[in-house]
XYZ file of C-alpha atoms in Angstrom:
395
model
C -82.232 12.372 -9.278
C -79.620 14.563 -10.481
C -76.370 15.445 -8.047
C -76.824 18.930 -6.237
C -74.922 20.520 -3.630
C -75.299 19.904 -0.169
C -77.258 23.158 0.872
C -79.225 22.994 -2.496
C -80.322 19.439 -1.272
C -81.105 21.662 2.534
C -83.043 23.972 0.990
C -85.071 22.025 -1.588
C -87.957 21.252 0.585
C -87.758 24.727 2.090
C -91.296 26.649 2.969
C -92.397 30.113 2.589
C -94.561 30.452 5.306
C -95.998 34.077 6.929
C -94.977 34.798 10.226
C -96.694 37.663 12.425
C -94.735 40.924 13.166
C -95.641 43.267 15.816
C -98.180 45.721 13.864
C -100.549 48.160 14.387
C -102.790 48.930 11.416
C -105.891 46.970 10.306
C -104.966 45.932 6.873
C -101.539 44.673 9.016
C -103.147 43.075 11.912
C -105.227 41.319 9.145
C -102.494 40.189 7.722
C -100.919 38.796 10.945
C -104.193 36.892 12.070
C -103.974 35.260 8.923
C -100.344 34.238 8.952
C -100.818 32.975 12.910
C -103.077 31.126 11.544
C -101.433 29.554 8.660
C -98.343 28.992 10.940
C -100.380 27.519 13.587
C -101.105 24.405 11.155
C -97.547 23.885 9.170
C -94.345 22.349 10.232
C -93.622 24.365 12.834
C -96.640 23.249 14.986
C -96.674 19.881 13.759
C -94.253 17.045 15.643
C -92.060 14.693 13.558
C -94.453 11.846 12.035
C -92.514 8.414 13.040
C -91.895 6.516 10.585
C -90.860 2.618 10.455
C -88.481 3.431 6.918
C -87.078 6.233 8.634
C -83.546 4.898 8.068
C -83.978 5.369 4.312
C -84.704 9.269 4.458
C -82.648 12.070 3.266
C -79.998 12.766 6.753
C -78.052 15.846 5.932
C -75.767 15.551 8.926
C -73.998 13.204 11.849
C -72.574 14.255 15.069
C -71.328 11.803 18.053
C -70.388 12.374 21.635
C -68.314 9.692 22.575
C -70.196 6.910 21.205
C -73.674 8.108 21.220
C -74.533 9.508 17.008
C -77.326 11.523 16.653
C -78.191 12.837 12.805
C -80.558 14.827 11.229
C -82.301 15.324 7.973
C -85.801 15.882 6.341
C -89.146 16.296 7.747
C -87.690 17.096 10.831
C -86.502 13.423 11.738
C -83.819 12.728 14.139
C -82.224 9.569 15.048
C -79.797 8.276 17.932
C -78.379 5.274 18.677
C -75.883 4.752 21.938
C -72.736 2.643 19.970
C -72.134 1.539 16.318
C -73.863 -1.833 17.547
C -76.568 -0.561 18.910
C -80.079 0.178 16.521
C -81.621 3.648 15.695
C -84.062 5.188 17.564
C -86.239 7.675 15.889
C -86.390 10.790 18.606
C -89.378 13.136 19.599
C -88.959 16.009 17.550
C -91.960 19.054 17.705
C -91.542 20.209 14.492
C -91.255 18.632 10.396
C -89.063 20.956 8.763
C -85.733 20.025 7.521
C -82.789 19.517 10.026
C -79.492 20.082 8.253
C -77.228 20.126 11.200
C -76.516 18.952 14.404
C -73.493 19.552 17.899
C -72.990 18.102 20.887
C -72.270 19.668 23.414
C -71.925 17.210 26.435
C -73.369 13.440 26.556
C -77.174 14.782 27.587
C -76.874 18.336 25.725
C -77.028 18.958 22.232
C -78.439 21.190 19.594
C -79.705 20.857 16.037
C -80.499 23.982 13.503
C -83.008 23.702 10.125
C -85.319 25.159 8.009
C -87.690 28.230 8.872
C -85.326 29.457 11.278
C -85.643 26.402 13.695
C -83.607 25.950 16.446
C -83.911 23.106 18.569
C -82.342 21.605 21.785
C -82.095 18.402 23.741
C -81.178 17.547 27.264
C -81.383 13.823 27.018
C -78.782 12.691 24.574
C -81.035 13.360 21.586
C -84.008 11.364 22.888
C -86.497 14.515 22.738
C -86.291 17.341 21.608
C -87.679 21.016 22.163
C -88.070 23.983 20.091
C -86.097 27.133 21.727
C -86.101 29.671 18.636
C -88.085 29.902 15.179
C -88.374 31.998 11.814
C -91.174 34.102 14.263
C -88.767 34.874 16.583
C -86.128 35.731 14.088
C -88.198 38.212 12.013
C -88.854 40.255 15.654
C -84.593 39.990 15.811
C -84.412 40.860 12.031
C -86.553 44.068 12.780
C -84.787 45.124 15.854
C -81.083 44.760 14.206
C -81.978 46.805 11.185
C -83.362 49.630 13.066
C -80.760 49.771 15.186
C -78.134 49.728 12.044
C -80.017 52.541 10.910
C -80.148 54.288 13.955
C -76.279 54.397 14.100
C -75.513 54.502 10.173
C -77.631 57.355 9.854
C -75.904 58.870 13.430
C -72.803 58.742 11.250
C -73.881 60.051 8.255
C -74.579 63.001 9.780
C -71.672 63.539 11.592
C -69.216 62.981 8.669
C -71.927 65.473 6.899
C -71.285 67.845 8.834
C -67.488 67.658 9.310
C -66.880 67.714 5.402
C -64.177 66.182 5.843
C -64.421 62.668 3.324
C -66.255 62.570 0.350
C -65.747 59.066 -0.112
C -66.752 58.165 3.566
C -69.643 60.538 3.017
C -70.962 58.362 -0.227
C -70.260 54.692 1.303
C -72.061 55.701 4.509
C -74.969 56.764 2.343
C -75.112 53.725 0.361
C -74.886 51.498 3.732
C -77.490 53.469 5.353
C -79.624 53.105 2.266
C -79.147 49.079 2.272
C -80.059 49.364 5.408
C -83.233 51.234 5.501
C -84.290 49.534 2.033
C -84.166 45.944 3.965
C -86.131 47.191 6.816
C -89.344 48.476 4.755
C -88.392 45.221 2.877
C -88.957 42.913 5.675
C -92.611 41.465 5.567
C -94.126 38.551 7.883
C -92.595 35.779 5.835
C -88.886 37.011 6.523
C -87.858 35.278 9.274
C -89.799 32.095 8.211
C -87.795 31.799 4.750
C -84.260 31.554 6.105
C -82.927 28.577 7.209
C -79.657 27.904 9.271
C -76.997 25.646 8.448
C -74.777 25.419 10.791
C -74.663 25.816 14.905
C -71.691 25.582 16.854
C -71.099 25.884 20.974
C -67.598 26.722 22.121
C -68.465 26.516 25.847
C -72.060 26.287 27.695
C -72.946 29.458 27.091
C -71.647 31.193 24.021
C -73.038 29.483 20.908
C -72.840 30.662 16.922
C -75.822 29.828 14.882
C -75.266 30.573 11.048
C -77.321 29.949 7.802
C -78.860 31.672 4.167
C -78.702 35.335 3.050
C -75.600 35.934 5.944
C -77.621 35.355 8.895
C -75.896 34.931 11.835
C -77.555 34.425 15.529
C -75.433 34.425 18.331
C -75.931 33.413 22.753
C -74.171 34.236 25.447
C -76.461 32.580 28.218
C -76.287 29.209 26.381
C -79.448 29.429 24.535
C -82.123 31.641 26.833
C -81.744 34.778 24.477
C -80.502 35.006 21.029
C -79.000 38.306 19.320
C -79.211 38.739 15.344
C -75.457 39.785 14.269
C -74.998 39.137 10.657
C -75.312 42.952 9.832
C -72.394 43.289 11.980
C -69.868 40.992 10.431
C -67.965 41.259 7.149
C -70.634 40.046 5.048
C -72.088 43.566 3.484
C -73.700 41.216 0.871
C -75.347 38.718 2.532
C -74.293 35.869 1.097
C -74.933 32.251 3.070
C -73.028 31.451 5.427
C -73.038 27.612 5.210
C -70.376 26.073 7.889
C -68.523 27.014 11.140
C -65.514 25.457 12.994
C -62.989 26.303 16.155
C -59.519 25.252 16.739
C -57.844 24.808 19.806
C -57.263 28.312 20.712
C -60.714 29.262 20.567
C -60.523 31.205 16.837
C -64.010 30.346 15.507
C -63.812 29.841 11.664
C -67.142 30.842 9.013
C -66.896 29.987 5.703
C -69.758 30.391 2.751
C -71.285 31.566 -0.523
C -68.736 33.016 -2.958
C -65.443 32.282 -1.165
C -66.365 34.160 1.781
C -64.879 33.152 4.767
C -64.438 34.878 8.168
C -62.724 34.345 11.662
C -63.323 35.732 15.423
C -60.485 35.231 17.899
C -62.357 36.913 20.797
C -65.476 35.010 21.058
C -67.641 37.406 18.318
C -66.361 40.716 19.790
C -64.637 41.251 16.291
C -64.293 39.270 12.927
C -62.019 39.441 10.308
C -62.145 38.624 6.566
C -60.240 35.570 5.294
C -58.623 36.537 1.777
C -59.299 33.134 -0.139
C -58.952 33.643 -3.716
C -62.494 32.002 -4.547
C -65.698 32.979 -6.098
C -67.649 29.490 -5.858
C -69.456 28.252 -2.889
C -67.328 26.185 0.067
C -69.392 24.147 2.302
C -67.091 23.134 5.110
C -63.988 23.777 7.170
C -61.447 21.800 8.969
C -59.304 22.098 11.478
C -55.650 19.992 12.122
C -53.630 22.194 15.090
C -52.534 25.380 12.686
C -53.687 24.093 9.566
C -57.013 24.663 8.133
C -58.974 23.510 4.922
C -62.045 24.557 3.618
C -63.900 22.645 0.661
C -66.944 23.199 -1.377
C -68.427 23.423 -5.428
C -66.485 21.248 -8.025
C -63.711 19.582 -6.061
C -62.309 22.978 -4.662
C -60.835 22.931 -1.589
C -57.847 25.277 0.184
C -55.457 25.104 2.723
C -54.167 27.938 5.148
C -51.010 26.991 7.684
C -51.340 29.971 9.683
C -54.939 30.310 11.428
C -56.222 31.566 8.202
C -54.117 34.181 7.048
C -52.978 33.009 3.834
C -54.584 30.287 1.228
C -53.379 28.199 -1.232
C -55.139 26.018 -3.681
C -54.907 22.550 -3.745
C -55.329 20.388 -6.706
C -58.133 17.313 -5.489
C -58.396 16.100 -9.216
C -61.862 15.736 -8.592
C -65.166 17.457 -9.797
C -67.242 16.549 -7.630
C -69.026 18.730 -5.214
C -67.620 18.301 -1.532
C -69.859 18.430 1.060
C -68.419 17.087 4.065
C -65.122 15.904 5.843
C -63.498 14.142 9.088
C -60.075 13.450 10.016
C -59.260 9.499 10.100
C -56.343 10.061 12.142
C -54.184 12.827 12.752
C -52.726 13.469 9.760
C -55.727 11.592 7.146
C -58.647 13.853 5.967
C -61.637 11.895 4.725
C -63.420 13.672 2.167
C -66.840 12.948 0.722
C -69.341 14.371 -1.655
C -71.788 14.607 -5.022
C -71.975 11.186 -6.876
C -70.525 8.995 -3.803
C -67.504 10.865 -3.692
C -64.782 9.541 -0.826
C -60.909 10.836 -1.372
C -58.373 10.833 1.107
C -55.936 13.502 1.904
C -52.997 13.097 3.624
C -51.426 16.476 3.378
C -48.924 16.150 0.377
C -51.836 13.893 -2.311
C -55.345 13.074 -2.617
C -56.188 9.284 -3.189
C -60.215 8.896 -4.484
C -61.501 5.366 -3.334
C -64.768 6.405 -4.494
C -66.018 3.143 -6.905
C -68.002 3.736 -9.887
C -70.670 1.832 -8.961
C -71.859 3.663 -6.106
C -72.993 7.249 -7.301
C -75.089 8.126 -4.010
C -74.483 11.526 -2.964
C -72.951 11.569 0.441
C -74.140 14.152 2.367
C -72.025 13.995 5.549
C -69.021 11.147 7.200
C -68.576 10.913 10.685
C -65.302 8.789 12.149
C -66.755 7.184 15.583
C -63.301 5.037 16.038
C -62.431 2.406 13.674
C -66.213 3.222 11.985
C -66.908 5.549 9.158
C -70.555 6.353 8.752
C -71.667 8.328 6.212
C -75.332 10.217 5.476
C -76.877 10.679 2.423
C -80.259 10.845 -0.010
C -81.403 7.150 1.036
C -80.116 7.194 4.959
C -76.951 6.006 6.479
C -74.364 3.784 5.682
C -70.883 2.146 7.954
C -68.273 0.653 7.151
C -64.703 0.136 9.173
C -61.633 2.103 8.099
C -60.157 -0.519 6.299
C -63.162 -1.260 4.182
C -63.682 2.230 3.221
C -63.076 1.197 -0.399
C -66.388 -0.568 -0.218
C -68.277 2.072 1.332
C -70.668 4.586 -0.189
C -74.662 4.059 0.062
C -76.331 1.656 -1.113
């Protein structure tokens, strides 16, 4: 199998499946019965098969708490295992779509994010797992969000209409108000089904981030009861995906995504800035060391920015490889890993690769749970101590 990017390998098994909106005309309520019923009987509906190879699957990410891992990947499997000695227990999960990421929260609560808009939660450590929000709900949220953009864009328009006073204004509220209204008669029953989220991150109990394809953007501020679409009202006016998410210690919540964008919130998603990097490709993930941040993504690109995001410079990896995923060995070590069993090191002035020829793997995700480094990929998981890390890569 050829290497691919990380989110290409999250959305290759993606669905389109029809999801009902709330309708009123025959030839629509038609159409609704016979998406409820298609969605009734797809992977949505259907709970996680387990499976006695499930260690060999496809696991797109890791997360720990302490020393309890849980990770994720296709078909909507989910293991967890209490301590690097300890085995892998395959978890109760409702649905089978893909799971491409996971956060803990606390050592019972965490939450995991997927395909067809799925949002699940546990309350157990990972054990079991319940579905809290899917592609149905999100094509309702979709619906509601555009009208109301419309309602207010086209408020606007009229207003600066009538005032004469900026021709310029005048003709970029028109063409917002027209993106707008064209993606609302757009929408259809499959909308909310075909996105899929990437990324979910929980600052505190009750504000939480949930981020993913074509710049959508959920966000909670009762810790997962009710969930608000927002991407229309961040700056991403071209929808591109938004792939990973990150905080620092002073609360500023980092987004980067397709085509260098990247933005930041300092006030808990009351506003959002644009970061300026000087990219066009793809970047996949985003790390945080006190000040210094550096986001990573398509080819072996990857960026640094000393002061919370404000300015970016390059940085020369000598790598082409895809990166798809990072964690910090210590405090001042960056573990990098990617396409073809990539693993460099990064110590803030040089990148070292240890990746070995031999091992071509694609790594999909690393994890550093003290002295172990465990890694995800297209055949399962993989450990190995710090000081082996040489050897590592799947096998």
């Amino acid at each position: 199998m050829p290497s691919m990017d990380k989110k290409s390998l999250a959305l290759l098994c993606a669905l389109s499946l029809p999801v009902p909106l709330l309708v009123h005309s025959a030839s629509e309520e038609q159409a609704t019965n016979k998406a409820t019923s298609y969605v009734n009987n797809n992977v949505l509906q259907v709970a996680a098969e387990m499976n006695n190879l499930v260690e060999k699957s496809l696991f797109l990410e890791i997360d720990h708490f302490l020393q309890r891992q849980v990770m994720v990947g296709e078909y909507g499997r989910i293991l967890v295992r209490e301590n690097a000695d300890s085995a892998w227990i395959q978890a109760n999960v409702p649905v089978q779509t893909t799971i491409t990421a996971v956060e803990f929260i606390d050592d019972k609560v965490a939450w995991a994010v997927g395909h067809q808009g799925v949002i699940l939660k546990t309350i157990d450590g990972g054990y079991n797992w319940s579905k809290v929000f899917d592609g149905i709900q999100l094509t309702s949220l979709l619906k509601t969000s555009l009208e109301v953009q419309v309602t207010l864009l086209t408020a606007e328009f009229e207003q600066v209409q009538s005032a004469s006073i900026d021709e310029d204004s005048l003709d970029e509220l028109e063409m917002q108000l027209d993106d707008a209204s064209y993606k609302l008669e757009d929408l259809t029953a499959t909308s909310g089904i075909e996105i899929a989220f990437f990324d979910v991150l929980f600052n505190a109990a009750d504000y939480g981030l949930v981020i993913g394809a074509y710049g959508a953007m959920l966000e909670t501020k009762d810790g997962g009861n009710n969930w608000e679409y927002i991407g229309f009202q961040v700056p991403n006016p071209e929808g591109f995906h938004l792939n990973s998410l990150t905080i620092d210690d002073n609360n500023n919540i980092y987004i980067v995504g397709e085509a260098g964008l990247g933005m930041a919130t300092s006030d808990q998603g009351q506003s959002w800035r644009s970061l300026n990097i000087d990219y066009l490709g793809s970047l996949f993930g985003i790390e945080v060391n006190g000040p210094s941040l550096y986001s990573y993504g398509l080819r072996g690109n990857m960026f640094a920015s000393q002061d919370q995001g404000e300015t970016w410079q390059h940085l020369d990896t000598g790598v082409t490889n895809h990166i798809f995923s990072a964690d910090w060995l210590n405090n001042k070590e960056l573990l990098l890993v990617g396409a073809g069993g990539l693993k460099l090191v990064y110590n803030g002035n040089t990148f070292e690769n240890i990746s070995k020829s031999n091992q071509r793997i694609d790594i999909t995700s690393v994890k550093i749970v003290d002295d172990n480094v465990i890694t995800t990929g297209l055949r399962g998981w993989q450990t190995s101590s710090k000081s082996k890390l040489g050897q590592g890569g799947l096998k």
